[in-house]
């Protein structure tokens, strides 16, 4: 059998570069608690992401979970999408808030803003949309609706690292945008995350929440968690940031090759291409319509798997179908999301994926 192809493979810097970066840590013995690496990475990322304010966190999940806390929400409804990773919905529920699921757009798979307003009630406190696969939400319309109803907007920007809309950093939309720097993302700090925000008070609140609610040595005035990024992760982030542009360029080549093979094939819908958006090529979703293509998603998945190729049913099931939420939500209220989740596969995509492997993957799909 030919080599196995995994769905993703983490970007890592040259070993020597990382070793060089962590030498200072051995000299200072300062391994965590907002040390030198943490501060350096924060400054560099702020510039790279073109945002005004940012704070680093232990992971993307805590970025979302603590953002909702920092905004002061302890009850009410948050309008979100079920077509996402478990984290988005769990972050809402773990705060004692109720997720209200909005359906998705059939082309970008982001929140369908035409269905958003009808879900707003007097209990709604926030909107939590997801830039899923790096497809940017309809940020203008979401902002308009949020302003009109006096709601906060927290974006799950875990998939959208480094993207810009009309030259504007994607992290600058909404009240807060949350990034993930998990090992499997376009840019990683091993585990890590960040919040980008506008309001200074929010910055103070989230900083305290990530550090046990400690104000100073003698005053603890918040019931905080521990969600600090440590120095080893920050050092990895500093190294990976030097290479991220070239990694994204390599991903672009892979995506272009996929498109050469699959664009125009009847019954396969590929990732959306958005005007004015500088993409990061994070994922390459393909949606299979059995009636037209002849094979359904599961058949394609099995065929790829038989050939040693790992694709991922991402996102399936929807979060409103999870066992842990049994009986609480009805996925038939989000019919487009339900349909897409049964038809979608994300194809293998990472910077060092061989073009020859892309050819092989497409051959298996089309055969
Ligand atoms: C990865 C991811 C998260 C969570 O980020 P972690 O850094 O893994 O905690 C949240 N939302 C989405 C959409 C993600 O893909």
PDB file of N, CA and C in Angstrom, residues 25-69:
ATOM      1  N   UNK A  25      14.962  30.685  28.672  1.00  0.00           N
ATOM      2  CA  UNK A  25      14.101  30.192  29.749  1.00  0.00           C
ATOM      3  C   UNK A  25      14.944  29.441  30.780  1.00  0.00           C
ATOM      4  N   UNK A  26      15.982  28.737  30.298  1.00  0.00           N
ATOM      5  CA  UNK A  26      16.875  28.021  31.231  1.00  0.00           C
ATOM      6  C   UNK A  26      17.684  29.011  32.060  1.00  0.00           C
ATOM      7  N   UNK A  27      18.000  30.136  31.470  1.00  0.00           N
ATOM      8  CA  UNK A  27      18.764  31.137  32.225  1.00  0.00           C
ATOM      9  C   UNK A  27      17.901  31.827  33.278  1.00  0.00           C
ATOM     10  N   UNK A  28      16.659  32.149  32.901  1.00  0.00           N
ATOM     11  CA  UNK A  28      15.803  32.921  33.821  1.00  0.00           C
ATOM     12  C   UNK A  28      15.024  32.054  34.805  1.00  0.00           C
ATOM     13  N   UNK A  29      14.823  30.770  34.431  1.00  0.00           N
ATOM     14  CA  UNK A  29      13.943  29.872  35.200  1.00  0.00           C
ATOM     15  C   UNK A  29      12.498  30.392  35.255  1.00  0.00           C
ATOM     16  N   UNK A  30      12.146  31.259  34.349  1.00  0.00           N
ATOM     17  CA  UNK A  30      10.782  31.829  34.309  1.00  0.00           C
ATOM     18  C   UNK A  30      10.013  31.076  33.216  1.00  0.00           C
ATOM     19  N   UNK A  31       9.206  30.114  33.627  1.00  0.00           N
ATOM     20  CA  UNK A  31       8.579  29.208  32.662  1.00  0.00           C
ATOM     21  C   UNK A  31       7.140  29.565  32.313  1.00  0.00           C
ATOM     22  N   UNK A  32       6.518  30.361  33.173  1.00  0.00           N
ATOM     23  CA  UNK A  32       5.136  30.755  32.870  1.00  0.00           C
ATOM     24  C   UNK A  32       4.803  32.057  33.602  1.00  0.00           C
ATOM     25  N   UNK A  33       3.517  32.424  33.659  1.00  0.00           N
ATOM     26  CA  UNK A  33       3.082  33.678  34.308  1.00  0.00           C
ATOM     27  C   UNK A  33       3.579  34.926  33.582  1.00  0.00           C
ATOM     28  N   UNK A  34       3.162  35.061  32.350  1.00  0.00           N
ATOM     29  CA  UNK A  34       3.380  36.274  31.570  1.00  0.00           C
ATOM     30  C   UNK A  34       4.838  36.732  31.576  1.00  0.00           C
ATOM     31  N   UNK A  35       5.702  35.825  31.150  1.00  0.00           N
ATOM     32  CA  UNK A  35       7.133  36.121  31.083  1.00  0.00           C
ATOM     33  C   UNK A  35       7.508  36.848  29.792  1.00  0.00           C
ATOM     34  N   UNK A  36       8.818  36.846  29.543  1.00  0.00           N
ATOM     35  CA  UNK A  36       9.372  37.578  28.400  1.00  0.00           C
ATOM     36  C   UNK A  36       8.821  37.072  27.061  1.00  0.00           C
ATOM     37  N   UNK A  37       8.731  35.753  26.914  1.00  0.00           N
ATOM     38  CA  UNK A  37       8.255  35.172  25.637  1.00  0.00           C
ATOM     39  C   UNK A  37       6.785  35.521  25.404  1.00  0.00           C
ATOM     40  N   UNK A  38       6.018  35.425  26.460  1.00  0.00           N
ATOM     41  CA  UNK A  38       4.598  35.767  26.399  1.00  0.00           C
ATOM     42  C   UNK A  38       4.436  37.201  25.894  1.00  0.00           C
ATOM     43  N   UNK A  39       5.186  38.123  26.486  1.00  0.00           N
ATOM     44  CA  UNK A  39       5.057  39.540  26.105  1.00  0.00           C
ATOM     45  C   UNK A  39       5.518  39.766  24.670  1.00  0.00           C
ATOM     46  N   UNK A  40       6.615  39.115  24.309  1.00  0.00           N
ATOM     47  CA  UNK A  40       7.135  39.295  22.949  1.00  0.00           C
ATOM     48  C   UNK A  40       6.131  38.767  21.919  1.00  0.00           C
ATOM     49  N   UNK A  41       5.608  37.567  22.181  1.00  0.00           N
ATOM     50  CA  UNK A  41       4.666  36.978  21.225  1.00  0.00           C
ATOM     51  C   UNK A  41       3.410  37.845  21.096  1.00  0.00           C
ATOM     52  N   UNK A  42       2.937  38.327  22.237  1.00  0.00           N
ATOM     53  CA  UNK A  42       1.736  39.153  22.219  1.00  0.00           C
ATOM     54  C   UNK A  42       1.934  40.390  21.339  1.00  0.00           C
ATOM     55  N   UNK A  43       3.066  41.035  21.490  1.00  0.00           N
ATOM     56  CA  UNK A  43       3.353  42.236  20.693  1.00  0.00           C
ATOM     57  C   UNK A  43       3.440  41.892  19.198  1.00  0.00           C
ATOM     58  N   UNK A  44       4.120  40.797  18.895  1.00  0.00           N
ATOM     59  CA  UNK A  44       4.276  40.409  17.485  1.00  0.00           C
ATOM     60  C   UNK A  44       2.947  40.016  16.850  1.00  0.00           C
ATOM     61  N   UNK A  45       2.139  39.279  17.607  1.00  0.00           N
ATOM     62  CA  UNK A  45       0.863  38.819  17.054  1.00  0.00           C
ATOM     63  C   UNK A  45      -0.109  39.973  16.840  1.00  0.00           C
ATOM     64  N   UNK A  46      -0.058  40.925  17.754  1.00  0.00           N
ATOM     65  CA  UNK A  46      -0.919  42.096  17.632  1.00  0.00           C
ATOM     66  C   UNK A  46      -0.650  42.789  16.297  1.00  0.00           C
ATOM     67  N   UNK A  47       0.607  42.883  15.980  1.00  0.00           N
ATOM     68  CA  UNK A  47       0.995  43.517  14.726  1.00  0.00           C
ATOM     69  C   UNK A  47       0.602  42.635  13.543  1.00  0.00           C
ATOM     70  N   UNK A  48       0.899  41.357  13.647  1.00  0.00           N
ATOM     71  CA  UNK A  48       0.612  40.447  12.534  1.00  0.00           C
ATOM     72  C   UNK A  48      -0.885  40.389  12.230  1.00  0.00           C
ATOM     73  N   UNK A  49      -1.681  40.356  13.283  1.00  0.00           N
ATOM     74  CA  UNK A  49      -3.133  40.213  13.097  1.00  0.00           C
ATOM     75  C   UNK A  49      -3.832  41.551  12.864  1.00  0.00           C
ATOM     76  N   UNK A  50      -3.055  42.621  12.923  1.00  0.00           N
ATOM     77  CA  UNK A  50      -3.609  43.969  12.701  1.00  0.00           C
ATOM     78  C   UNK A  50      -4.781  44.267  13.646  1.00  0.00           C
ATOM     79  N   UNK A  51      -4.541  44.066  14.938  1.00  0.00           N
ATOM     80  CA  UNK A  51      -5.594  44.355  15.929  1.00  0.00           C
ATOM     81  C   UNK A  51      -5.062  45.331  16.972  1.00  0.00           C
ATOM     82  N   UNK A  52      -5.983  46.019  17.635  1.00  0.00           N
ATOM     83  CA  UNK A  52      -5.601  47.030  18.632  1.00  0.00           C
ATOM     84  C   UNK A  52      -5.164  46.408  19.948  1.00  0.00           C
ATOM     85  N   UNK A  53      -5.973  45.457  20.421  1.00  0.00           N
ATOM     86  CA  UNK A  53      -5.725  44.859  21.732  1.00  0.00           C
ATOM     87  C   UNK A  53      -5.810  43.351  21.646  1.00  0.00           C
ATOM     88  N   UNK A  54      -4.930  42.704  22.386  1.00  0.00           N
ATOM     89  CA  UNK A  54      -4.974  41.238  22.392  1.00  0.00           C
ATOM     90  C   UNK A  54      -4.449  40.729  23.717  1.00  0.00           C
ATOM     91  N   UNK A  55      -4.947  39.562  24.119  1.00  0.00           N
ATOM     92  CA  UNK A  55      -4.351  38.881  25.268  1.00  0.00           C
ATOM     93  C   UNK A  55      -4.208  37.407  24.906  1.00  0.00           C
ATOM     94  N   UNK A  56      -3.104  36.821  25.347  1.00  0.00           N
ATOM     95  CA  UNK A  56      -2.848  35.414  25.038  1.00  0.00           C
ATOM     96  C   UNK A  56      -3.440  34.519  26.111  1.00  0.00           C
ATOM     97  N   UNK A  57      -3.898  33.354  25.677  1.00  0.00           N
ATOM     98  CA  UNK A  57      -4.502  32.413  26.615  1.00  0.00           C
ATOM     99  C   UNK A  57      -3.993  31.002  26.346  1.00  0.00           C
ATOM    100  N   UNK A  58      -4.360  30.122  27.247  1.00  0.00           N
ATOM    101  CA  UNK A  58      -3.857  28.745  27.201  1.00  0.00           C
ATOM    102  C   UNK A  58      -4.375  27.976  25.987  1.00  0.00           C
ATOM    103  N   UNK A  59      -5.565  28.331  25.507  1.00  0.00           N
ATOM    104  CA  UNK A  59      -6.103  27.692  24.304  1.00  0.00           C
ATOM    105  C   UNK A  59      -7.288  28.498  23.776  1.00  0.00           C
ATOM    106  N   UNK A  60      -7.766  28.093  22.634  1.00  0.00           N
ATOM    107  CA  UNK A  60      -8.862  28.814  22.001  1.00  0.00           C
ATOM    108  C   UNK A  60     -10.177  28.642  22.746  1.00  0.00           C
ATOM    109  N   UNK A  61     -10.367  27.467  23.325  1.00  0.00           N
ATOM    110  CA  UNK A  61     -11.609  27.230  24.053  1.00  0.00           C
ATOM    111  C   UNK A  61     -11.760  28.194  25.231  1.00  0.00           C
ATOM    112  N   UNK A  62     -10.697  28.319  26.021  1.00  0.00           N
ATOM    113  CA  UNK A  62     -10.772  29.223  27.178  1.00  0.00           C
ATOM    114  C   UNK A  62     -10.919  30.668  26.726  1.00  0.00           C
ATOM    115  N   UNK A  63     -10.417  30.975  25.548  1.00  0.00           N
ATOM    116  CA  UNK A  63     -10.608  32.326  25.007  1.00  0.00           C
ATOM    117  C   UNK A  63     -12.104  32.611  24.873  1.00  0.00           C
ATOM    118  N   UNK A  64     -12.858  31.660  24.334  1.00  0.00           N
ATOM    119  CA  UNK A  64     -14.303  31.867  24.160  1.00  0.00           C
ATOM    120  C   UNK A  64     -15.018  31.838  25.516  1.00  0.00           C
ATOM    121  N   UNK A  65     -14.689  30.798  26.293  1.00  0.00           N
ATOM    122  CA  UNK A  65     -15.388  30.628  27.573  1.00  0.00           C
ATOM    123  C   UNK A  65     -15.181  31.839  28.496  1.00  0.00           C
ATOM    124  N   UNK A  66     -13.951  32.308  28.592  1.00  0.00           N
ATOM    125  CA  UNK A  66     -13.675  33.440  29.483  1.00  0.00           C
ATOM    126  C   UNK A  66     -14.157  34.761  28.895  1.00  0.00           C
ATOM    127  N   UNK A  67     -14.222  34.850  27.572  1.00  0.00           N
ATOM    128  CA  UNK A  67     -14.755  36.081  26.958  1.00  0.00           C
ATOM    129  C   UNK A  67     -16.196  36.303  27.384  1.00  0.00           C
ATOM    130  N   UNK A  68     -16.989  35.236  27.348  1.00  0.00           N
ATOM    131  CA  UNK A  68     -18.393  35.363  27.750  1.00  0.00           C
ATOM    132  C   UNK A  68     -18.487  35.776  29.221  1.00  0.00           C
ATOM    133  N   UNK A  69     -17.573  35.248  30.035  1.00  0.00           N
ATOM    134  CA  UNK A  69     -17.543  35.639  31.453  1.00  0.00           C
ATOM    135  C   UNK A  69     -17.122  37.083  31.627  1.00  0.00           C
TER     136      UNK A  69
END
